[in-house]
PDB file of C-alpha atoms in Angstrom:
ATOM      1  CA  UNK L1326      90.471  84.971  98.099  1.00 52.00           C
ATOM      2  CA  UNK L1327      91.744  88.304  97.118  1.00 76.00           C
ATOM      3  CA  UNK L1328      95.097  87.766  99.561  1.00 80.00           C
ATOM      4  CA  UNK L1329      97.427  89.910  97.168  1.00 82.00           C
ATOM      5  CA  UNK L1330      94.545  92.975  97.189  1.00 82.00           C
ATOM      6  CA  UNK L1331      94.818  92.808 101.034  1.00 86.00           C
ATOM      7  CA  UNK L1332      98.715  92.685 101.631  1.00 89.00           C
ATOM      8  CA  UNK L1333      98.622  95.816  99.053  1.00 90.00           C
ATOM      9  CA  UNK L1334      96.175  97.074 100.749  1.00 90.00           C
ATOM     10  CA  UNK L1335      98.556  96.841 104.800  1.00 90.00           C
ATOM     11  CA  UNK L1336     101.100  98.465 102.929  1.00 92.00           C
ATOM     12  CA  UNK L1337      98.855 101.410 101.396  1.00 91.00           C
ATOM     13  CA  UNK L1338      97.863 102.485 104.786  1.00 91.00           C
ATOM     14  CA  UNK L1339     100.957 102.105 106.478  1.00 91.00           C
ATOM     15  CA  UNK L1340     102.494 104.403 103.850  1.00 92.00           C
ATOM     16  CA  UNK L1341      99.464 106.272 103.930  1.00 91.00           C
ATOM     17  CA  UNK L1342      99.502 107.309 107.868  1.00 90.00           C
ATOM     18  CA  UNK L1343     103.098 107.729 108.431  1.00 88.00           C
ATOM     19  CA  UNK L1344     102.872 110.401 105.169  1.00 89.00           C
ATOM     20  CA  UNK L1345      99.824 112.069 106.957  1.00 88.00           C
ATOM     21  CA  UNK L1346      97.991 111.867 104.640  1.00 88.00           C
ATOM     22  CA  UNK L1347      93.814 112.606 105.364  1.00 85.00           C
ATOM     23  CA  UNK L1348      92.472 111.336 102.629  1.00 88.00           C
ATOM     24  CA  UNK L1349      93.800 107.936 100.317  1.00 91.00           C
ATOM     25  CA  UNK L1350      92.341 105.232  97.815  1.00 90.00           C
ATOM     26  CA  UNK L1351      92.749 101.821  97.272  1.00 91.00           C
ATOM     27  CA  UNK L1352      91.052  99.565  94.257  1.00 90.00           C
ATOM     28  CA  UNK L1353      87.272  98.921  94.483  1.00 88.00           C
ATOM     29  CA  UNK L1354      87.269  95.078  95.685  1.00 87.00           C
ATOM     30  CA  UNK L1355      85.464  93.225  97.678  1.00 86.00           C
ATOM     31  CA  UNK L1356      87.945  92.129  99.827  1.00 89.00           C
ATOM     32  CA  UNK L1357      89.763  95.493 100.147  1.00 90.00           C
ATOM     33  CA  UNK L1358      85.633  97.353 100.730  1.00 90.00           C
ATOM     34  CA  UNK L1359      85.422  94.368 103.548  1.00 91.00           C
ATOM     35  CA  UNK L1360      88.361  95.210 105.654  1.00 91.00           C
ATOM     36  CA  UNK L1361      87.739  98.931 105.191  1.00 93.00           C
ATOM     37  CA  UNK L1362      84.617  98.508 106.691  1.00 93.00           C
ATOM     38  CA  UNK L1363      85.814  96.447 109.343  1.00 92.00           C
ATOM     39  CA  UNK L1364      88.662  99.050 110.006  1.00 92.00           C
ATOM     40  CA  UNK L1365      86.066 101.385 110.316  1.00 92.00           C
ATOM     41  CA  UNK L1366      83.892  99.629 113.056  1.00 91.00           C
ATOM     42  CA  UNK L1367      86.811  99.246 114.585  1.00 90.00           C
ATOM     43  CA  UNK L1368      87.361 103.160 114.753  1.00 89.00           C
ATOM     44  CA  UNK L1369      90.946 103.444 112.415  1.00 90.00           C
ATOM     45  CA  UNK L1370      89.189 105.133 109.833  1.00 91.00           C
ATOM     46  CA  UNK L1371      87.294 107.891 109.490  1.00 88.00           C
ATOM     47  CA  UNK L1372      84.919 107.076 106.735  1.00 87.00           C
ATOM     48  CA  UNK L1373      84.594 104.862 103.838  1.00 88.00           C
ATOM     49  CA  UNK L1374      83.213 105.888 100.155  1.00 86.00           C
ATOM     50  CA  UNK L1375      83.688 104.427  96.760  1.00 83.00           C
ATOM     51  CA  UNK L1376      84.032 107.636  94.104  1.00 81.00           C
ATOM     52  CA  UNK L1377      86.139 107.795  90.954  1.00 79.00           C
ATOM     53  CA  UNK L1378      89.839 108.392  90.230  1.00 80.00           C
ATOM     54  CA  UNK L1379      88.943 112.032  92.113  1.00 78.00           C
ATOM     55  CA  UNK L1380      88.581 112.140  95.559  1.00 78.00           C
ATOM     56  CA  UNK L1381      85.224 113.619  96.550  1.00 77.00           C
ATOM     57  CA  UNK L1382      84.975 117.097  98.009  1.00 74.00           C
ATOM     58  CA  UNK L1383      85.547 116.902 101.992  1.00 71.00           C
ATOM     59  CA  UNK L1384      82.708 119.275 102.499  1.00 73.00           C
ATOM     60  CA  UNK L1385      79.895 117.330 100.939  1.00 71.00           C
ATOM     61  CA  UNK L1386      81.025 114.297 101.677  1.00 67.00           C
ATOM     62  CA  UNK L1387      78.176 113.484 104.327  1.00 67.00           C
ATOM     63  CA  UNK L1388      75.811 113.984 101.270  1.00 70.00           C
ATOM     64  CA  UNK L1389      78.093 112.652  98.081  1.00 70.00           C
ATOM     65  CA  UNK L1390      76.187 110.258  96.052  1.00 71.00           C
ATOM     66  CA  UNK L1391      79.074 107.852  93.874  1.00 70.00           C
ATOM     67  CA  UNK L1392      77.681 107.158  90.308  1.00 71.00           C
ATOM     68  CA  UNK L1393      76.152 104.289  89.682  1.00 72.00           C
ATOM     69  CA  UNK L1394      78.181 100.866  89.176  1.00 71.00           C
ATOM     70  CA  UNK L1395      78.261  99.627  85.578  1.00 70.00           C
ATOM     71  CA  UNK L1396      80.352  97.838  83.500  1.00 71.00           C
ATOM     72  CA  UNK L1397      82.092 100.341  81.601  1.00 71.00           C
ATOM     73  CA  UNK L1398      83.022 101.947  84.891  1.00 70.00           C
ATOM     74  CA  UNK L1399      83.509  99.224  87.433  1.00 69.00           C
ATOM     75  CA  UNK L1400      87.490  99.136  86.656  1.00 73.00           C
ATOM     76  CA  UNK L1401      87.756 102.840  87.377  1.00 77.00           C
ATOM     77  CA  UNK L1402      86.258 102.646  90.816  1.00 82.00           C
ATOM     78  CA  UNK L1403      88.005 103.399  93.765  1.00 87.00           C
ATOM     79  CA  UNK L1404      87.716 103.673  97.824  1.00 89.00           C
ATOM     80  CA  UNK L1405      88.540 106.632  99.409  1.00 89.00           C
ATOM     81  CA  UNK L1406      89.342 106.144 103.016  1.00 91.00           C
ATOM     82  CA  UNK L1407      89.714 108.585 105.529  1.00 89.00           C
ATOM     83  CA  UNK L1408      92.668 107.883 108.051  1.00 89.00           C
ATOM     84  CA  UNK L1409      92.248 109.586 111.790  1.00 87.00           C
ATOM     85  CA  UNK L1410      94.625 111.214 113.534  1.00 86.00           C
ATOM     86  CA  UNK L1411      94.923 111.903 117.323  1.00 83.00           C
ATOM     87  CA  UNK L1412      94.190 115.235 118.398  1.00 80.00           C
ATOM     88  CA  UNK L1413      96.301 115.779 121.612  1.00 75.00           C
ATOM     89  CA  UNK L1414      99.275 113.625 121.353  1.00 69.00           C
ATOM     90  CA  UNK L1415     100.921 115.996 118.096  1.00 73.00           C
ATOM     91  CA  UNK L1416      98.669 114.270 115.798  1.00 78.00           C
ATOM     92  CA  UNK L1417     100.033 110.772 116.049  1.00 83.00           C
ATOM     93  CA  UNK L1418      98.103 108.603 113.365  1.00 85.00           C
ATOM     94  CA  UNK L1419      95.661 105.985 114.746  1.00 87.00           C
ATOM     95  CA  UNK L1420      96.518 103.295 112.405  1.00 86.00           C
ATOM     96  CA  UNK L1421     100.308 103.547 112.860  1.00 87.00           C
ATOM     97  CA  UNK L1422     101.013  99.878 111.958  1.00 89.00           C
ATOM     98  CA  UNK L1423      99.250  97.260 110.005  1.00 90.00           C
ATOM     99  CA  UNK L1424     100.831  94.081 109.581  1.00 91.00           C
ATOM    100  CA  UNK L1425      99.575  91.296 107.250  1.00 91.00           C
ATOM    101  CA  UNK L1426      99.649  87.825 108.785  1.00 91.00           C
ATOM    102  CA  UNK L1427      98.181  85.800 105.953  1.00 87.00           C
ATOM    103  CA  UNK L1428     100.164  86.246 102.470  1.00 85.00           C
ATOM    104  CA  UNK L1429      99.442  84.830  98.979  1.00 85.00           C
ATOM    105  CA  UNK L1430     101.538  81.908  99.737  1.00 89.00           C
ATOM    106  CA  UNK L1431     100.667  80.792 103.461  1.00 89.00           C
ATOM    107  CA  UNK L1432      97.639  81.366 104.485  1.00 88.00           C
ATOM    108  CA  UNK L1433      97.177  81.575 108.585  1.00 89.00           C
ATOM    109  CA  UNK L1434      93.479  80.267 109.393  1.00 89.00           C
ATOM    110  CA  UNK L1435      92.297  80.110 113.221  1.00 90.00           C
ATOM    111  CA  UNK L1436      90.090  78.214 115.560  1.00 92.00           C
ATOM    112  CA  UNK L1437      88.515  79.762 118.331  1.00 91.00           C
ATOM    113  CA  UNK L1438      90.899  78.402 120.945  1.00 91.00           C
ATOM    114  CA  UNK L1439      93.643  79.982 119.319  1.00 91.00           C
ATOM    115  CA  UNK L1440      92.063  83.240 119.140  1.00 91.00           C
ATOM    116  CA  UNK L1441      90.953  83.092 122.514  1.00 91.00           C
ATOM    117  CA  UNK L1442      94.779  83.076 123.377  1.00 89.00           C
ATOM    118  CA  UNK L1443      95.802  85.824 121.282  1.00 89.00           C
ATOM    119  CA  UNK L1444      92.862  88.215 122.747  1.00 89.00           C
ATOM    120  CA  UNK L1445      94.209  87.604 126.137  1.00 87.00           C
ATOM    121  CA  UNK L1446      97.686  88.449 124.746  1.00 83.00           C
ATOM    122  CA  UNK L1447      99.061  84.725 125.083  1.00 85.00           C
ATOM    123  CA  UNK L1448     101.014  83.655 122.661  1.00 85.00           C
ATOM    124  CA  UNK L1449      99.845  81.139 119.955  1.00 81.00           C
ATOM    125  CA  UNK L1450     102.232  79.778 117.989  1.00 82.00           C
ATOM    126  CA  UNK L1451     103.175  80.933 115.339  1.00 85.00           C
ATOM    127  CA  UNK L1452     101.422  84.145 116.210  1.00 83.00           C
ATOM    128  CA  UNK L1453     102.026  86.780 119.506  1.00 86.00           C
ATOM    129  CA  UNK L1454      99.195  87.854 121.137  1.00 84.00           C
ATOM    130  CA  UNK L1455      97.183  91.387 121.260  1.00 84.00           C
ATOM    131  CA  UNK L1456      99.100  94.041 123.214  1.00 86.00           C
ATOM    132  CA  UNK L1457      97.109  97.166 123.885  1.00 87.00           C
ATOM    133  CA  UNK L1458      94.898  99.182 121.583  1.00 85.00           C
ATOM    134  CA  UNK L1459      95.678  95.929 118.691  1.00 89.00           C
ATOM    135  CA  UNK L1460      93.499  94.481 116.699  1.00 91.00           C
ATOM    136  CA  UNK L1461      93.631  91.485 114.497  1.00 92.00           C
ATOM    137  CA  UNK L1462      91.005  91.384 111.734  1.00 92.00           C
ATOM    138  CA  UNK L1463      90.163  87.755 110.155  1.00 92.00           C
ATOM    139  CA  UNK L1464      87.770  86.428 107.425  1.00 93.00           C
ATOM    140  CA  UNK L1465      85.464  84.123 108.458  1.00 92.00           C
ATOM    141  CA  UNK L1466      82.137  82.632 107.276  1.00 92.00           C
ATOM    142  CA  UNK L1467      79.948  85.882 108.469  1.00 91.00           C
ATOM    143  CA  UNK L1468      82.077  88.546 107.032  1.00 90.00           C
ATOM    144  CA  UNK L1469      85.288  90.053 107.830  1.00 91.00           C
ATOM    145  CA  UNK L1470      85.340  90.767 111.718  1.00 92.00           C
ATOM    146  CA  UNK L1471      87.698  91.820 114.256  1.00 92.00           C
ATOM    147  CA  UNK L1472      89.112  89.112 116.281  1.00 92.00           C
ATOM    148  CA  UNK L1473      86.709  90.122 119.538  1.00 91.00           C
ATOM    149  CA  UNK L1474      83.768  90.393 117.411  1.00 92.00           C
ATOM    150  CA  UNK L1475      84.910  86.719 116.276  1.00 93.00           C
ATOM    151  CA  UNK L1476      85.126  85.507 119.707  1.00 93.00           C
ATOM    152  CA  UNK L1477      81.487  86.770 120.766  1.00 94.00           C
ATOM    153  CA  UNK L1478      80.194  85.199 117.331  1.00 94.00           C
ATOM    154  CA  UNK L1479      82.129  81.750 118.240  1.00 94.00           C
ATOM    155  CA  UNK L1480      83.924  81.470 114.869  1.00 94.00           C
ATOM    156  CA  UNK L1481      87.362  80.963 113.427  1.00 92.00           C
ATOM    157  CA  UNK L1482      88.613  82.079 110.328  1.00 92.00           C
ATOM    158  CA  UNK L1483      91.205  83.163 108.176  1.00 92.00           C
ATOM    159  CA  UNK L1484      93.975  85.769 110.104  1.00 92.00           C
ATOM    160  CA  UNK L1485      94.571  88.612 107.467  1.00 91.00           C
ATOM    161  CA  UNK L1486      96.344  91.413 109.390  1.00 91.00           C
ATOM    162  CA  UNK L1487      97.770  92.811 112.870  1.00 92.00           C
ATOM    163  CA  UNK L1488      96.277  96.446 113.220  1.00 92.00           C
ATOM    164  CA  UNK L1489      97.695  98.894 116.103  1.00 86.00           C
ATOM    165  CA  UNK L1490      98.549 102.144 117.192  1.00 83.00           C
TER     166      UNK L1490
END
């Protein structure tokens, strides 16, 4: 498991939100393009596109085509992610704080039970539970999921970070 890509990856965004920034990158993995697309359902980001080292133009972007994957080109890949901000409360960022829980060197997995209890915002040790507008996204055999998708799939999985306003 890419754990290292996906700590980076917390970090990034973080950084990336509290700079306002509209538009950032992070490598082309398939870890990080699996929690960018689960940050996405979950309505942090804006959009998701792989491109090159340049971002693509904000006006096309509904209609940008990325060139195709090959091998000379796969290490120069990127995803551009777009980060929302609210409109009416001064343009506070969305994604204001995203926490890994799992790191290279302890990973946190999860049964069901236990993520029951964090839904409901109980405590299960070591982990506190969801306060409002959180989210906890986890790995688990059907893809990377949020942690009520989880719950209405019955699975447990591997906790990789604590996302909230």
């Amino acid at each position: 498991m890419g754990l290292p890509n996906i700590v980076n990856m917390c970090s990034h965004l973080q950084n990336a939100s509290r700079a306002r920034l509209g538009l950032t990158s992070v490598p082309h993995t398939k870890y990080n393009l699996s929690l960018a697309l689960a940050l996405h359902r979950a309505g942090f980001l804006s959009f998701v596109t792989r491109g090159g080292r340049l971002p693509p133009d904000p006006a096309t972007l509904t209609t940008f085509q990325p060139e195709v994957l090959t091998t000379a080109n796969v290490a120069k890949q990127r995803l551009w992610l777009g980060l929302k901000y609210n409109a009416g409360s001064g343009g506070d960022p969305v994604l204001k704080h995203m926490q890994p829980i799992s790191t290279p060197k302890r990973p946190s997995t999860a049964k069901l039970i236990k993520l029951e209890r964090l839904a409901r915002g109980l405590d299960a040790h070591p982990h506190q539970g969801l306060n409002l507008g959180e989210c906890i996204m986890l790995t688990t055999d059907l893809g990377t999921l949020e942690i009520r998708e989880a719950i209405e799939r019955k699975v447990g999985g591997l906790l990789l970070c604590r996302v909230g306003p």
